[in-house]
Tab-separated table of C-alpha atoms and ligand atoms in Angstrom:
chain	number	residue	atom	x	y	z
T	1	MET	CA	24.355	-1.309	17.216
T	2	ASP	CA	21.146	-1.619	19.672
T	3	GLU	CA	20.604	-5.382	20.441
T	4	THR	CA	16.771	-4.785	20.952
T	5	LEU	CA	16.613	-2.912	17.502
T	6	VAL	CA	17.984	-6.096	15.479
T	7	ILE	CA	14.887	-8.390	17.888
T	8	ARG	CA	12.563	-6.037	16.985
T	9	ALA	CA	13.731	-5.621	13.149
T	10	ARG	CA	13.417	-8.717	13.262
T	11	SER	CA	9.893	-9.713	14.554
T	12	GLY	CA	8.636	-7.465	11.690
T	13	ASP	CA	8.267	-3.847	12.804
T	14	ARG	CA	8.669	-2.021	9.720
T	15	ALA	CA	9.883	1.430	12.118
T	16	ALA	CA	12.853	-0.942	12.829
T	17	MET	CA	13.896	-2.311	10.125
T	18	GLU	CA	13.779	1.040	8.698
T	19	ASP	CA	15.655	2.243	11.233
T	20	LEU	CA	18.384	-0.990	11.034
T	21	LEU	CA	18.623	-0.279	7.605
T	22	ALA	CA	19.123	3.112	7.844
T	23	SER	CA	22.007	2.671	10.004
T	24	VAL	CA	23.904	0.904	8.429
T	25	ALA	CA	23.241	2.559	4.342
T	26	PRO	CA	25.357	5.224	4.716
T	27	SER	CA	28.673	3.439	4.664
T	28	ILE	CA	27.409	0.081	2.718
T	29	ARG	CA	27.269	3.376	-0.194
T	30	ARG	CA	30.367	4.475	0.397
T	31	PHE	CA	32.109	1.382	0.661
T	32	ALA	CA	30.413	0.055	-2.504
T	33	MET	CA	30.783	3.451	-5.050
T	34	ARG	CA	34.137	3.182	-3.916
T	35	MET	CA	34.587	-1.371	-5.036
T	36	CYS	CA	32.897	0.021	-8.279
T	37	ARG	CA	33.921	2.866	-8.745
T	38	ASN	CA	30.650	4.271	-11.384
T	39	GLU	CA	27.492	5.228	-10.017
T	40	ALA	CA	25.605	3.468	-11.070
T	41	ASP	CA	26.664	0.176	-10.390
T	42	ALA	CA	26.821	1.801	-6.372
T	43	ASP	CA	23.102	2.060	-6.984
T	44	ASP	CA	22.846	-1.956	-8.079
T	45	VAL	CA	24.444	-3.198	-4.653
T	46	LEU	CA	23.206	-1.268	-2.472
T	47	GLN	CA	19.577	-2.026	-3.380
T	48	ASP	CA	20.756	-6.028	-3.131
T	49	ALA	CA	22.762	-5.281	-0.351
T	50	LEU	CA	19.606	-3.099	1.649
T	51	LEU	CA	17.355	-6.111	0.536
T	52	SER	CA	19.922	-8.664	1.907
T	53	VAL	CA	21.191	-7.753	4.710
T	54	ALA	CA	16.853	-7.139	5.519
T	55	THR	CA	16.198	-10.492	4.046
T	56	ASN	CA	18.835	-12.503	5.949
T	57	LEU	CA	18.266	-11.137	9.355
T	58	ASP	CA	17.194	-14.301	10.310
T	59	SER	CA	19.747	-15.744	9.843
T	60	PHE	CA	22.163	-13.250	11.170
T	61	GLU	CA	23.413	-15.214	14.239
T	62	GLY	CA	25.404	-12.266	16.247
T	63	ARG	CA	29.666	-13.940	15.159
T	64	SER	CA	29.952	-10.542	14.313
T	65	SER	CA	28.150	-7.001	14.445
T	66	VAL	CA	25.695	-5.852	12.323
T	67	PRO	CA	27.847	-3.730	10.258
T	68	SER	CA	30.637	-6.125	10.119
T	69	TRP	CA	28.030	-8.256	8.474
T	70	ALA	CA	26.400	-5.803	6.164
T	71	PHE	CA	29.886	-5.187	5.219
T	72	ALA	CA	30.763	-8.621	3.864
T	73	ILE	CA	26.974	-9.008	2.401
T	74	THR	CA	27.639	-5.138	0.561
T	75	ARG	CA	30.971	-7.261	-1.035
T	76	SER	CA	29.176	-10.616	-1.854
T	77	ALA	CA	26.652	-8.312	-4.157
T	78	CYS	CA	30.326	-5.801	-5.458
T	79	THR	CA	31.278	-9.420	-6.121
T	80	ARG	CA	27.981	-11.009	-8.407
T	81	ARG	CA	27.381	-7.320	-10.200
T	82	ARG	CA	31.581	-8.121	-11.163
T	83	ARG	CA	31.538	-11.588	-12.205
T	84	GLY	CA	27.621	-10.716	-14.010
T	85	LYS	CA	29.428	-7.911	-16.236
T	86	LYS	CA	32.946	-8.981	-16.830
T	87	ASN	CA	31.682	-9.423	-20.356
T	88	GLU	CA	31.360	-5.665	-20.051
T	89	PRO	CA	33.881	-3.202	-21.350
T	90	ALA	CA	35.372	-1.333	-18.143
T	91	ALA	CA	34.570	1.942	-16.996
T	92	GLY	CA	37.815	3.907	-18.075
T	93	ASP	CA	39.700	4.020	-14.409
T	94	ASP	CA	40.670	7.931	-14.360
T	95	VAL	CA	37.215	8.408	-13.555
T	96	LEU	CA	36.760	8.787	-10.062
T	97	VAL	CA	34.322	8.759	-8.637
T	98	GLY	CA	33.322	8.303	-4.102
T	99	MET	CA	35.122	11.634	-3.514
T	100	GLU	CA	32.504	12.272	-1.175
T	101	THR	CA	33.798	10.560	1.531
T	102	ARG	CA	34.705	12.762	3.886
T	103	GLU	CA	32.413	15.193	4.615
T	104	PRO	CA	34.589	18.731	4.402
T	105	GLY	CA	34.321	20.855	8.117
T	106	PRO	CA	35.298	24.000	9.137
T	107	GLU	CA	39.500	22.390	10.052
T	108	ASP	CA	39.019	21.218	5.733
T	109	SER	CA	42.003	22.769	4.224
T	110	ALA	CA	42.670	23.200	1.162
T	111	ALA	CA	45.660	21.198	1.632
T	112	SER	CA	43.441	18.411	2.835
T	113	SER	CA	40.819	17.748	0.193
T	114	GLU	CA	43.787	18.109	-2.398
T	115	MET	CA	45.430	14.933	-0.296
T	116	ALA	CA	42.185	13.413	0.187
T	117	GLU	CA	41.967	13.464	-3.168
T	118	LEU	CA	45.097	12.275	-4.357
T	119	VAL	CA	44.683	9.197	-1.837
T	120	ALA	CA	40.746	8.525	-3.516
T	121	ARG	CA	42.668	8.024	-6.925
T	122	ALA	CA	45.618	6.090	-5.673
T	123	LEU	CA	43.032	3.281	-3.636
T	124	ASP	CA	40.484	3.635	-7.447
T	125	GLY	CA	44.635	2.608	-9.191
T	126	LEU	CA	45.114	-0.164	-6.288
T	127	PRO	CA	44.027	-4.362	-7.304
T	128	ASP	CA	40.574	-5.309	-5.799
T	129	ASP	CA	42.164	-7.094	-3.566
T	130	TYR	CA	43.688	-4.394	-1.420
T	131	ARG	CA	41.648	-1.431	-1.909
T	132	GLU	CA	39.236	-3.320	-0.036
T	133	VAL	CA	41.010	-4.093	2.842
T	134	LEU	CA	42.371	-0.114	3.387
T	135	LEU	CA	38.740	0.145	2.395
T	136	LEU	CA	37.630	-1.189	6.025
T	137	ARG	CA	40.099	-0.927	7.695
T	138	ASP	CA	41.708	2.385	7.617
T	139	ALA	CA	38.681	4.714	5.569
T	140	GLU	CA	35.784	2.808	7.571
T	141	GLY	CA	37.766	2.470	9.911
T	142	LEU	CA	36.893	-1.743	11.322
T	143	THR	CA	39.453	-3.490	13.620
T	144	ALA	CA	41.391	-6.428	11.835
T	145	PRO	CA	39.319	-8.834	13.193
T	146	GLU	CA	35.884	-7.510	11.757
T	147	ALA	CA	37.777	-6.625	8.910
T	148	ALA	CA	38.437	-10.216	8.801
T	149	VAL	CA	35.325	-11.095	8.662
T	150	VAL	CA	33.793	-9.599	6.323
T	151	LEU	CA	36.813	-10.805	3.710
T	152	ALA	CA	36.814	-14.268	4.860
T	153	VAL	CA	40.105	-14.325	6.127
T	154	SER	CA	41.999	-15.003	9.087
T	155	VAL	CA	43.237	-12.030	11.044
T	156	ASP	CA	46.933	-13.216	9.948
T	157	ALA	CA	45.870	-12.906	6.458
T	158	LEU	CA	43.924	-9.777	6.792
T	159	LYS	CA	46.833	-8.189	8.442
T	160	SER	CA	49.622	-9.940	5.624
T	161	ARG	CA	47.694	-7.981	3.223
T	162	LEU	CA	47.026	-4.982	4.979
T	163	HIS	CA	50.714	-4.585	5.366
T	164	ARG	CA	50.432	-5.368	1.633
T	165	ALA	CA	48.365	-3.207	1.266
T	166	ARG	CA	48.981	0.630	2.361
T	167	ALA	CA	52.790	-0.319	0.723
T	168	ALA	CA	51.169	-0.025	-2.322
T	169	LEU	CA	49.136	2.302	-1.636
T	170	ARG	CA	52.263	4.819	-0.611
T	171	GLU	CA	53.930	3.228	-3.504
T	172	ALA	CA	51.544	4.569	-5.612
T	173	LEU	CA	52.234	8.125	-4.094
T	174	ARG	CA	55.588	8.380	-3.616
T	175	PRO	CA	56.265	10.547	-6.668
T	176	THR	CA	53.947	12.752	-5.901
T	177	LEU	CA	54.781	13.378	-2.046
T	178	GLU	CA	58.069	11.856	-1.946
T	179	ALA	CA	59.469	12.766	-5.104
T	180	ASP	CA	62.929	14.857	-3.222
T	181	ALA	CA	63.068	12.385	-0.311
T	182	THR	CA	65.440	9.680	-1.401
T	183	PRO	CA	65.748	6.748	1.460
T	184	ARG	CA	69.717	5.380	1.631
T	185	ALA	CA	69.654	1.380	0.648
T	186	ALA	CA	70.623	0.458	4.638
T	187	CYS	CA	67.359	1.992	5.652
T	188	PRO	CA	64.485	-0.488	7.415
T	189	ASP	CA	61.703	-1.369	5.884
T	190	VAL	CA	59.396	1.708	7.685
T	191	VAL	CA	56.588	1.388	5.909
T	192	ARG	CA	56.444	-2.050	7.110
T	193	ALA	CA	57.035	-0.993	10.436
T	194	LEU	CA	54.592	1.749	10.598
T	195	SER	CA	51.908	-0.664	9.765
T	196	ARG	CA	52.223	-3.180	11.721
T	197	LYS	CA	53.287	-0.604	14.491
T	198	LEU	CA	49.644	0.582	14.053
T	199	GLU	CA	48.421	-2.994	14.209
T	200	ASP	CA	49.863	-3.803	17.115
T	201	GLU	CA	52.590	-6.398	15.775
T	202	LEU	CA	55.273	-4.166	16.265
T	203	ASP	CA	57.292	-5.349	19.899
T	204	ALA	CA	58.697	-2.329	21.840
T	205	SER	CA	62.635	-2.957	20.726
T	206	ALA	CA	61.991	-3.401	17.483
T	207	CYS	CA	59.797	-0.095	17.702
T	208	ALA	CA	62.308	1.956	19.765
T	209	GLU	CA	65.117	0.558	16.880
T	210	MET	CA	62.497	2.189	13.974
T	211	GLU	CA	62.540	5.651	16.601
T	212	LYS	CA	65.585	5.686	16.416
T	213	HIS	CA	66.543	5.069	12.953
T	214	VAL	CA	63.459	7.046	11.711
T	215	ASP	CA	64.558	10.197	13.866
T	216	GLY	CA	68.577	10.634	12.140
T	217	CYS	CA	66.964	9.740	8.703
T	218	PRO	CA	65.220	12.944	7.195
T	219	ALA	CA	63.853	10.613	4.392
T	220	CYS	CA	62.276	7.633	6.746
T	221	ALA	CA	61.077	10.076	9.090
T	222	ARG	CA	59.291	12.154	5.556
T	223	THR	CA	58.235	8.767	4.296
T	224	CYS	CA	56.340	8.473	8.010
T	225	ASP	CA	54.585	11.197	7.532
T	226	THR	CA	53.595	11.050	4.948
T	227	LEU	CA	51.994	7.761	5.467
T	228	LYS	CA	50.262	8.833	8.245
T	229	ASP	CA	49.236	11.587	6.195
T	230	VAL	CA	47.504	8.956	3.044
T	231	LEU	CA	46.094	7.327	6.307
T	232	ARG	CA	44.557	10.213	7.871
T	233	ALA	CA	43.154	11.023	4.400
T	234	CYS	CA	41.886	7.819	3.263
T	235	ARG	CA	39.352	7.887	6.911
T	236	THR	CA	35.697	8.548	6.657
T	237	SER	CA	33.900	10.557	8.533
T	238	PRO	CA	30.787	8.582	10.149
T	239	THR	CA	27.968	9.491	8.976
T	240	THR	CA	24.960	9.181	10.983
T	241	VAL	CA	22.312	11.662	8.235
T	242	LEU	CA	20.533	9.941	5.786
T	243	SER	CA	20.515	11.984	2.378
T	244	PRO	CA	16.739	12.034	0.920
T	245	GLU	CA	18.283	9.968	-2.038
T	246	LEU	CA	19.224	6.828	0.946
T	247	ALA	CA	16.468	7.764	2.927
T	248	ALA	CA	14.433	6.558	0.142
T	249	ARG	CA	16.702	3.329	-0.654
T	250	VAL	CA	15.911	2.608	2.907
T	251	LYS	CA	12.133	2.587	2.273
T	252	GLU	CA	12.584	1.163	-1.107
T	253	ALA	CA	14.288	-1.563	0.538
T	254	VAL	CA	12.063	-2.275	3.469
T	255	ALA	CA	8.606	-1.814	1.423
T	256	GLN	CA	10.644	-4.988	-0.347
T	257	TRP	CA	11.218	-6.622	2.867
T	258	LEU	CA	7.440	-6.892	3.517
T	259	LEU	CA	5.956	-7.958	1.048
T	260	ARG	CA	8.412	-11.125	-0.089
T	261	ARG	CA	7.870	-11.644	3.958
T	262	ASP	CA	3.437	-11.554	3.084
T	263	VAL	CA	4.425	-13.388	-0.007
T	264	ARG	CA	6.032	-16.432	1.898
T	265	THR	CA	3.382	-16.392	4.421
T	266	LEU	CA	0.732	-17.013	1.974
T	267	GLY	CA	1.975	-19.228	0.536
P	1	ZN	ZN1	66.195	6.091	6.692
């Protein structure tokens, strides 16, 4: 993000604040939607998070990027929302929301949108700590250090949670996608190995060893291909176009931010 935009927004420039919030709003909305799994809650979280980004921009020290910081703020807004609702009956787990994460492109086939839907369902069924790490790293494309900042954990802890989350995601999809591929008892843990490879944790010799096994083992080859397809279906296309609803949310947050500033100045 443009550093001068942050400086101008901090100084109280309305247009700059609108631009800044508009640039993070689509990913905040997407993340909130996938974490809350409920449109009304996601909208509340979005509003909360946008206002929070605007009012706290003064104290943002630039140790992380503005988008990562916005994810961290959204995550706490989600947690507050969940705590406030913990005595209410949970929404049905079969409610599938957030399917607008990928914008259909001309190359999108029926098969890939079916895969995206399968993956979205499987993600919705995972525990929150697995879902959030997958959303940040594999859907939103944050780097491991960026995602670690958002989740307030070390990079090592982030990576180890990510490997477990990817394995859980693949496990949830295995009956559907790999029903006919039976690994042998002696097969290595290719899911973990592939996940570590994606995080640059696998050294060259371990990598070569895995590739050698996968070349001679159709079940493991299938597993690797499936995991790659799943992670590809996870990835959201970066959206820069604001829907009219999001643009209205941004304007509302900026208006509230200005109002609060005025009240503070007068008081
Ligand atoms: Zn194998």
